[in-house]
Tab-separated table of C-alpha atoms in Angstrom:
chain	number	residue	atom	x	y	z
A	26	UNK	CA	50.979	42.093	106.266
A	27	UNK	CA	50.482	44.658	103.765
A	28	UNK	CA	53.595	45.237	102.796
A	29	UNK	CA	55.273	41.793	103.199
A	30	UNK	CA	52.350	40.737	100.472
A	31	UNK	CA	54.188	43.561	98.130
A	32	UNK	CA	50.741	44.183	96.163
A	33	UNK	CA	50.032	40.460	95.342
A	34	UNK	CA	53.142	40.628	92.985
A	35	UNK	CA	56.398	38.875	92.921
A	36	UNK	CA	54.847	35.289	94.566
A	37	UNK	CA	56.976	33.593	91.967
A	38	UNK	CA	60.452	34.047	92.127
A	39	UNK	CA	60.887	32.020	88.996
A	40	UNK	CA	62.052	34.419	85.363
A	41	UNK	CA	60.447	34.689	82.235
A	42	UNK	CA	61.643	35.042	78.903
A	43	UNK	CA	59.360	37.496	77.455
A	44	UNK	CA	58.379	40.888	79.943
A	45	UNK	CA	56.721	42.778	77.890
A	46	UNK	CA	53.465	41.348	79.384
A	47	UNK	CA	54.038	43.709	82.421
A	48	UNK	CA	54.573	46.717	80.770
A	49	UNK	CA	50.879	46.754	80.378
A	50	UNK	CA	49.832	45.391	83.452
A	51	UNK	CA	48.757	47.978	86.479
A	52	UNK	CA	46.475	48.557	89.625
A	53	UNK	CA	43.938	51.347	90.203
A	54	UNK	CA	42.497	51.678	93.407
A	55	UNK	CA	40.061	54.265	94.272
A	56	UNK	CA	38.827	55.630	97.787
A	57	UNK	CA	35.997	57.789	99.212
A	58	UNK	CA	35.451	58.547	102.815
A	59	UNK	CA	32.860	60.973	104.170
A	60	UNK	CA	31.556	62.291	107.400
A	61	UNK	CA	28.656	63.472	110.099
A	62	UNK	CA	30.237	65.156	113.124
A	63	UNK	CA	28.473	67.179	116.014
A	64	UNK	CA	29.968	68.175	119.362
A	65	UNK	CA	28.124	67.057	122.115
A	66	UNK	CA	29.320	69.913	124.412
A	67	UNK	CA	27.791	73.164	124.167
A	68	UNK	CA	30.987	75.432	124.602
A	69	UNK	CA	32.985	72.954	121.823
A	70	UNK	CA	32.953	72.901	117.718
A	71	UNK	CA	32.884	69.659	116.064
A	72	UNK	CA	36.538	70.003	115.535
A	73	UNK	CA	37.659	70.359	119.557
A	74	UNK	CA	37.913	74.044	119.791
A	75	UNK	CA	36.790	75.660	122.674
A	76	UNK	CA	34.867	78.799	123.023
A	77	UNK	CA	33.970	81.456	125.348
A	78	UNK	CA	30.310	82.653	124.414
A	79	UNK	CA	30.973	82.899	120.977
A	80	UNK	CA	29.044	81.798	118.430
A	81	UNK	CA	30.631	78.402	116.390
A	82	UNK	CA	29.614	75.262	114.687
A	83	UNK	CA	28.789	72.202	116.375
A	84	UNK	CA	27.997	70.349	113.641
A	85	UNK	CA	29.177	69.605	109.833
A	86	UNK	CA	29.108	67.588	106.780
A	87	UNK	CA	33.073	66.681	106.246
A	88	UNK	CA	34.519	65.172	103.293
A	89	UNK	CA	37.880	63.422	104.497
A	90	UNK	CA	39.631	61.379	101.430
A	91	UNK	CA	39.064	61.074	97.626
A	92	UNK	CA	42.268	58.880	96.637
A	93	UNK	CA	43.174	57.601	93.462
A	94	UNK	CA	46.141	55.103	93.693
A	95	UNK	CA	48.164	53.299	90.787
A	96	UNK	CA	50.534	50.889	90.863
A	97	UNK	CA	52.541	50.228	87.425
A	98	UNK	CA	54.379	46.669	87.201
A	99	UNK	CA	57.093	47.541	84.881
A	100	UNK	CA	58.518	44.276	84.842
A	101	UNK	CA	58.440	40.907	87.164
A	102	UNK	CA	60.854	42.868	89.689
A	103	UNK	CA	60.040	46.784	89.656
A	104	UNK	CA	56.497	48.155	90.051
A	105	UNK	CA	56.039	51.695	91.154
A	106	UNK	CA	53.231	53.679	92.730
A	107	UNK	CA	51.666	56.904	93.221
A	108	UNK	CA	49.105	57.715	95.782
A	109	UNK	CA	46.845	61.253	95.771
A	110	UNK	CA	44.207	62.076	98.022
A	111	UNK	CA	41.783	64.871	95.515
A	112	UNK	CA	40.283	65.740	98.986
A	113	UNK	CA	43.106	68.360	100.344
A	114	UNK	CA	42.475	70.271	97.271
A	115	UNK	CA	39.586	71.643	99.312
A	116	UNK	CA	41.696	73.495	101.812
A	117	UNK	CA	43.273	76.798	101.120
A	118	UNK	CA	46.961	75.820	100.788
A	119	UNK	CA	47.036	72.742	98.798
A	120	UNK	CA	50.901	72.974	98.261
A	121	UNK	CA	52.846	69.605	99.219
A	122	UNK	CA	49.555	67.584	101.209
A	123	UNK	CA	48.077	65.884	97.850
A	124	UNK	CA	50.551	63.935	96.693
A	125	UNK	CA	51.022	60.958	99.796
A	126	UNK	CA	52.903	57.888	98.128
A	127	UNK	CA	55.196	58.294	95.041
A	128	UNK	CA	57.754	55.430	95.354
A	129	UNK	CA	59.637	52.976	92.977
A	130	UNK	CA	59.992	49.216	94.763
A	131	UNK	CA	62.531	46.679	93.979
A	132	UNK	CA	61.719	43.022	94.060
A	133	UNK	CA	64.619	40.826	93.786
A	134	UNK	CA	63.106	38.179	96.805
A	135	UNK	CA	61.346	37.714	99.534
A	136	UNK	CA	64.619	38.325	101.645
A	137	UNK	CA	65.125	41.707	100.449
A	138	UNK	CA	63.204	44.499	98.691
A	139	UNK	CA	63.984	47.791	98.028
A	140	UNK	CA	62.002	51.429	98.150
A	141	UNK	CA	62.620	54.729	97.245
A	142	UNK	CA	60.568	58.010	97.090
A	143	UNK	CA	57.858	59.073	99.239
A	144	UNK	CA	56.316	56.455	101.604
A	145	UNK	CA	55.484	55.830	105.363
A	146	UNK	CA	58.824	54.430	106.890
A	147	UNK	CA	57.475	51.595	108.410
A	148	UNK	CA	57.990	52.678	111.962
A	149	UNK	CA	55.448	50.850	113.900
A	150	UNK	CA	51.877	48.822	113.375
A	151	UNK	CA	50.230	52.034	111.501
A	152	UNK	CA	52.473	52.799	109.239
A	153	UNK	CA	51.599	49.089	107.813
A	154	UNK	CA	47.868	49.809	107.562
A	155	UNK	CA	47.242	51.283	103.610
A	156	UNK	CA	44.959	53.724	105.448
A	157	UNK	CA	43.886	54.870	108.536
A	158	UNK	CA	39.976	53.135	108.425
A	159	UNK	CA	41.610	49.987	108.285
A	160	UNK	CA	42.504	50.226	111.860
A	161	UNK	CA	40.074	52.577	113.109
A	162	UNK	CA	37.865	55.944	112.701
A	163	UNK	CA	41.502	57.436	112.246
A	164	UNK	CA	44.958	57.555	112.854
A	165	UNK	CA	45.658	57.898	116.358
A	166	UNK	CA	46.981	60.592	118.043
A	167	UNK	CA	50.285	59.019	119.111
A	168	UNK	CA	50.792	58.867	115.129
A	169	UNK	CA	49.588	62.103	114.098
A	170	UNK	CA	52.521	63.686	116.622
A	171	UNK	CA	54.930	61.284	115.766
A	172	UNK	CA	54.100	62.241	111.817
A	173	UNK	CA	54.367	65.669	112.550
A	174	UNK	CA	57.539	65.255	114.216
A	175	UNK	CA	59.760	63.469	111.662
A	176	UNK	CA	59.360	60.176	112.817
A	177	UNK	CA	56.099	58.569	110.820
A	178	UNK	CA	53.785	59.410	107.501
A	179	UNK	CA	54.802	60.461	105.144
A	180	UNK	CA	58.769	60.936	104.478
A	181	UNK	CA	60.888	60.833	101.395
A	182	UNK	CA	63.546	58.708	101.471
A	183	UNK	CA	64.770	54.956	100.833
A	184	UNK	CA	64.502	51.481	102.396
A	185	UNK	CA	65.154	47.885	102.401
A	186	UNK	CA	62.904	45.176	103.827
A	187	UNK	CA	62.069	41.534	103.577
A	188	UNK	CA	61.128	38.089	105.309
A	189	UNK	CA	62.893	35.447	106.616
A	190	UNK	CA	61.739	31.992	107.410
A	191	UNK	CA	58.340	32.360	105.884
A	192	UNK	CA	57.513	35.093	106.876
A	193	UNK	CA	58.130	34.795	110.920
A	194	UNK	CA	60.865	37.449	111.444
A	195	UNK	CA	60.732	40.655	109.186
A	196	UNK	CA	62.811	43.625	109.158
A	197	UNK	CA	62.194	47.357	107.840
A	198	UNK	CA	65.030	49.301	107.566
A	199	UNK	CA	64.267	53.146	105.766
A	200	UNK	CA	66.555	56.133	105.773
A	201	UNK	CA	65.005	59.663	104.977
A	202	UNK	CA	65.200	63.268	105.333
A	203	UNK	CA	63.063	63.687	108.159
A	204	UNK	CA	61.089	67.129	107.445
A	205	UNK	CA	57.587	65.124	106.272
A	206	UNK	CA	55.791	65.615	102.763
A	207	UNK	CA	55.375	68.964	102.432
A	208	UNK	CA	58.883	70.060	101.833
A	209	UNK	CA	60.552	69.659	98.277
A	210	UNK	CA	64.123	68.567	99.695
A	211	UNK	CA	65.632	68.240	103.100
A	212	UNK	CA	66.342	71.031	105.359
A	213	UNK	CA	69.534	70.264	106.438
A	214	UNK	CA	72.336	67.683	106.163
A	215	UNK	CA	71.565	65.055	108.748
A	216	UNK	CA	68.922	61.997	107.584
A	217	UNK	CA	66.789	59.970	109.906
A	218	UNK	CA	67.403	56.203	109.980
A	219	UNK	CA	64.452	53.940	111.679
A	220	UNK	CA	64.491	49.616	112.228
A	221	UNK	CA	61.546	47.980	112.398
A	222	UNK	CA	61.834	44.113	113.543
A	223	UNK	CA	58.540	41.959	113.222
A	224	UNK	CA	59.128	38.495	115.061
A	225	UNK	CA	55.935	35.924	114.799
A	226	UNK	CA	56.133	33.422	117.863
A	227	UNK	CA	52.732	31.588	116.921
A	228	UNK	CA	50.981	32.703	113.635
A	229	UNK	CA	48.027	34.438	115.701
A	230	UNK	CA	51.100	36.773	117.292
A	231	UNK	CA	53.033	39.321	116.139
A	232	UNK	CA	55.670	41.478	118.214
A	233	UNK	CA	57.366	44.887	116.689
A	234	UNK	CA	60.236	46.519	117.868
A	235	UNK	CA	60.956	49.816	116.565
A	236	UNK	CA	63.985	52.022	117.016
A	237	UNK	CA	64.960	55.532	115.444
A	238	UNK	CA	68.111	57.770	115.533
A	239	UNK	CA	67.961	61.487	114.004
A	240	UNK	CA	69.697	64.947	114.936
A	241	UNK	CA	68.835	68.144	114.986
A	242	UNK	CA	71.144	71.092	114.954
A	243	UNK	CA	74.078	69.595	116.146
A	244	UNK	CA	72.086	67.298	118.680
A	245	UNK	CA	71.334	63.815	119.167
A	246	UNK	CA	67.218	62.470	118.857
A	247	UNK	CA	66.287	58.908	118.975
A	248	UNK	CA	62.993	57.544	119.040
A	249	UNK	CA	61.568	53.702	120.125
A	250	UNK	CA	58.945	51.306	120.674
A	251	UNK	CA	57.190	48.329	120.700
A	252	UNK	CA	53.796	46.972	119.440
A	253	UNK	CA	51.489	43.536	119.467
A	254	UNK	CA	48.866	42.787	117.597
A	255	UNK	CA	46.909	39.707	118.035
A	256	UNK	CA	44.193	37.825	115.657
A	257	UNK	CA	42.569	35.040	117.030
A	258	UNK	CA	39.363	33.515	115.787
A	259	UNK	CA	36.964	32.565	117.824
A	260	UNK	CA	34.530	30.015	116.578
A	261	UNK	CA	33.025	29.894	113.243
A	262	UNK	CA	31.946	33.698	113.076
A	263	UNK	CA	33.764	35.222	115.202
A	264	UNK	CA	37.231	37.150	115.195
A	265	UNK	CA	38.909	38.900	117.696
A	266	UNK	CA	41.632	41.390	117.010
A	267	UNK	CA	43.966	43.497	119.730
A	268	UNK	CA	46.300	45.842	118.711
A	269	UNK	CA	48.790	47.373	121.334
A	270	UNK	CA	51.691	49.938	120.742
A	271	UNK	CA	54.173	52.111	122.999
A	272	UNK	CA	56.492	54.787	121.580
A	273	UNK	CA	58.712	57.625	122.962
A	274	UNK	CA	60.716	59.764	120.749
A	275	UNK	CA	61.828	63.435	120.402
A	276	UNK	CA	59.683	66.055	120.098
A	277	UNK	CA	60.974	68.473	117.554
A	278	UNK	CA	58.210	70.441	117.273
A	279	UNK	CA	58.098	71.172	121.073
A	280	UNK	CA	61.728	72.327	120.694
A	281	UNK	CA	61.388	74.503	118.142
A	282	UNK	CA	58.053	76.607	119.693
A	283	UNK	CA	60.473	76.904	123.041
A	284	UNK	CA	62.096	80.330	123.983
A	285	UNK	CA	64.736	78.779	126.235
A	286	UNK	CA	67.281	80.654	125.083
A	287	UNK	CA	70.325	77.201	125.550
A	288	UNK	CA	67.509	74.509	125.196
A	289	UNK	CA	68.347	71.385	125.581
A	290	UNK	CA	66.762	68.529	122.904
A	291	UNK	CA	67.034	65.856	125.187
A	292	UNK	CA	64.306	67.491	127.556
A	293	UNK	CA	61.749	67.538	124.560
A	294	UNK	CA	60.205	63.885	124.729
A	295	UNK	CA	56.662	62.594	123.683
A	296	UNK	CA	55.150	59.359	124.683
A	297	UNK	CA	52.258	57.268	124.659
A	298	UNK	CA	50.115	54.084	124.228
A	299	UNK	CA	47.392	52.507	122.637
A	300	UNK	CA	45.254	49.647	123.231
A	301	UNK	CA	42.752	48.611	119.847
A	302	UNK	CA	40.141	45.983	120.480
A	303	UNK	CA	38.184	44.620	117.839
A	304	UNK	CA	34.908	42.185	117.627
A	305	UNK	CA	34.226	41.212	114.342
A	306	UNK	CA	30.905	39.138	113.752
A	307	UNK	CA	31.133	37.381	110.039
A	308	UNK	CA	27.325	36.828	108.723
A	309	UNK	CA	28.425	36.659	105.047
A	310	UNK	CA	25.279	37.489	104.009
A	311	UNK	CA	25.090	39.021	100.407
A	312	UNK	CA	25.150	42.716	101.087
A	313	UNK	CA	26.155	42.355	105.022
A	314	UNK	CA	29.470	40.798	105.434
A	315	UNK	CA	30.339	41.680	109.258
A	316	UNK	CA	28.883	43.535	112.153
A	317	UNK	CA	32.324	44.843	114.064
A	318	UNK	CA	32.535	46.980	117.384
A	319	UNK	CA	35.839	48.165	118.576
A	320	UNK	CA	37.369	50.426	121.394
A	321	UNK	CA	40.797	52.299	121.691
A	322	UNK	CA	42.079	53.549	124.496
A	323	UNK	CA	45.089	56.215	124.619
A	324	UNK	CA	47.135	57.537	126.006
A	325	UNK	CA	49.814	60.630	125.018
A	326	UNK	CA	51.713	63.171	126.685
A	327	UNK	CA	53.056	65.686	124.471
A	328	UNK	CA	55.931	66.889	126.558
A	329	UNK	CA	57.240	64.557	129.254
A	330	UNK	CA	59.262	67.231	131.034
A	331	UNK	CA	56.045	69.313	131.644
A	332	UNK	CA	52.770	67.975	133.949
A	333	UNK	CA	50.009	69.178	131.926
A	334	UNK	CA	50.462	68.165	128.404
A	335	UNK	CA	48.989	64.344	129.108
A	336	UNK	CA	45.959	63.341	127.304
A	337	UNK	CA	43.281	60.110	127.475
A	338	UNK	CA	41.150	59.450	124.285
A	339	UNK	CA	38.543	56.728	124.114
A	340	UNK	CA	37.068	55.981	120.554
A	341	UNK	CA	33.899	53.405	120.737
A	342	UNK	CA	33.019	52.506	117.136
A	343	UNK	CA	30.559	50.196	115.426
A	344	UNK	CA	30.699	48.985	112.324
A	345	UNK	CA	28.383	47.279	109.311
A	346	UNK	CA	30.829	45.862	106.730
A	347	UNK	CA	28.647	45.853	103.249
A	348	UNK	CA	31.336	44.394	100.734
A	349	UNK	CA	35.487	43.275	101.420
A	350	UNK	CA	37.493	43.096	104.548
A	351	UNK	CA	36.242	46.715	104.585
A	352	UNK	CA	35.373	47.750	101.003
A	353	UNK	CA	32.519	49.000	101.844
A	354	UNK	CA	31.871	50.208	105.872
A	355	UNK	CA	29.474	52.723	107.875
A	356	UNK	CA	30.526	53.187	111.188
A	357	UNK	CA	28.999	55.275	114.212
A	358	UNK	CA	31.700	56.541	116.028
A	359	UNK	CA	32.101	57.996	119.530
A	360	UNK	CA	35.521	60.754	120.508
A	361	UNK	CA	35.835	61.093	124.281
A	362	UNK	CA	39.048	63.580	124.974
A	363	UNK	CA	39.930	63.753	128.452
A	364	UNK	CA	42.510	66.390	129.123
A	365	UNK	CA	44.731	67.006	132.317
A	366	UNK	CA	44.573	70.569	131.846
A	367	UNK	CA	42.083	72.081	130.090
A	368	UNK	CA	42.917	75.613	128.779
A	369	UNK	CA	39.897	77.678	127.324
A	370	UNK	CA	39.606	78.929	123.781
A	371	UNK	CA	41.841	76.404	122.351
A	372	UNK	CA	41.524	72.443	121.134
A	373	UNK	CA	43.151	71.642	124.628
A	374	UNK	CA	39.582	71.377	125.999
A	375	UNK	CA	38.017	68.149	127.494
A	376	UNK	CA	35.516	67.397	124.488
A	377	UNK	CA	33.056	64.701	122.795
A	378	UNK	CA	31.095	63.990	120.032
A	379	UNK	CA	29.683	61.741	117.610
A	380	UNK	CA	30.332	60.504	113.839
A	381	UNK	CA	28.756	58.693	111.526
A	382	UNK	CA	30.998	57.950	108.812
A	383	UNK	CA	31.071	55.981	105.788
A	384	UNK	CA	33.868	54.722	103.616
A	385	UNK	CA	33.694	53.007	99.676
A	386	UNK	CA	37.323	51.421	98.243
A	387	UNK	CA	37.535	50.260	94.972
């Protein structure tokens, strides 16, 4: 896993006399993602807006990441790392969305490590992808609501994790303000606390449970799930890969936006599910590595306690893999939205179109 490997770094539990080496030793990753979109409805932008004879754009050029990454090793138990994505400086308000990672980690073995600073709290399979093109096209929309809401992305905060009998069961355990990236300090007095437990029943399988407590003006919010993923080769070239996650949790932002003058929090749930299916072909050729074609399937409704906030997304995707796992990848990519109520003039629109994006990581 990403984060159980801990950057390649601290294999060997064994001291040395002299550290000094380290001081000098660091990572630099670099990555560049960019994009082709066009709606293929006539009343719908390439972004999912609706419109009512109006005139809009159905197509674009998009330029999604440019991230620079370091990670320092100060010594042979303490590396930290900062994570920018030069992209967001592009949009208007730039305040609080380019800085992503800035975190200190603490090595001491593979039983327990310890985080602090801005990081994804490990709650659930995305949060341990390094980025979102690793798993697919992008994040999915179960995790871009549960980000928004408090519960995944970004947070500042701290946390402990580690593995226990090589690696088969591993625990995540992060404490945090709650109130995302964006925001210098925590707006009030309560922090949330998330556990993540990874169990490994055959080394093909692995099962997640996730669990989160938080409050929110005097009132109680919790948050759970649970998630699969399994890798299986099959053959010589082939490799199949299906990841599959449900979560529910408190919607804060729901709450907030109500005018029920003695709302309750407890009525203000979100919940979906995913199901990821990857085919990766392996040709290992010289500037081909893999052919890959993958579908997700999801499923999210915004607002349990209301009928028409429930939404199905397909995502079809093929892939040529020129260098790495995915160093190197051009994908053309297909975004079906299928919407139980469709309200006109806003992103809450039945919609599809096509991408073709590419992506370079260094």
């Amino acid at each position: 896993m990403f984060l159980g490997n801990f950057n390649g770094f601290g294999q060997n539990d064994s001291l040395i006399d002299d550290y000094s080496y380290y001081k000098r030793k660091f990572k630099l990753n670099a990555l560049v993602v960019g994009r082709y979109t066009t709606s293929l409805n006539k009343d719908v932008d390439f972004m999912g807006q609706h419109y009512t004879g109006e005139d809009f754009v159905s197509n674009s050029f998009e330029m999604q990441y440019a991230r620079l990454s370091t990670t320092f090793f100060i010594n042979d138990r303490i590396s930290t790392s900062i994570l920018v994505n030069l992209a967001d400086f592009k949009k208007e308000n730039v305040r609080g969305k380019v800085l992503e990672n800035a975190f200190v980690t603490y090595y001491h073995n593979s039983y327990l490590k310890l985080r602090a600073g801005q990081f994804r709290p490990f709650f659930g399979l995305e949060d341990l992808h390094p980025f979102q093109l690793d798993n697919s096209y992008a994040w999915s929309r179960q995790y871009s609501l549960f980000g928004r809401n408090g519960w995944q992305s970004f947070q500042i905060g701290a946390a402990a994790f580690g593995s226990l009998k090589s690696n088969i069961f591993s625990y995540y355990l992060t404490v945090y303000n709650g109130n995302n990236k964006n925001i210098m300090g925590d707006n009030d007095s309560s922090k949330n606390l998330t556990l993540r437990l990874e169990y490994m029943p055959i080394p093909v399988l692995q099962i997640g449970l996730n669990g989160g407590r938080a409050s929110y003006k005097g009132q109680k919010a919790n948050a759970y799930g649970i998630d699969a993923q399994l890798q299986q080769p099959l053959g010589n070239r082939f490799d199949l890969d299906i990841n599959a996650e449900f979560k529910k949790g408190t919607n804060f932002e729901a709450f907030r936006m109500t005018e029920e003058p003695l709302a309750k929090l407890d009525n203000y749930m979100m919940e979906g599910f995913y199901f990821l299916y990857r085919l990766r072909y392996r040709l290992d050729a010289p500037r081909l590595r893999a052919l890959e074609l993958s579908l997700r399937h999801e499923y999210l409704d915004k607002n349990t306690s209301f009928e028409d906030d429930e939404i199905v997304t397909y995502v079809p995707m093929l892939s040529l893999v020129f260098a790495g796992t995915y160093d190197a990848k051009l994908s053309l990519v297909g975004v079906i939205n299928d919407y139980k109520l469709n309200i006109p003039n806003t992103t809450q629109y039945d919609s599809s179109k096509m991408l073709i994006q590419f992506q370079v990581a260094y």
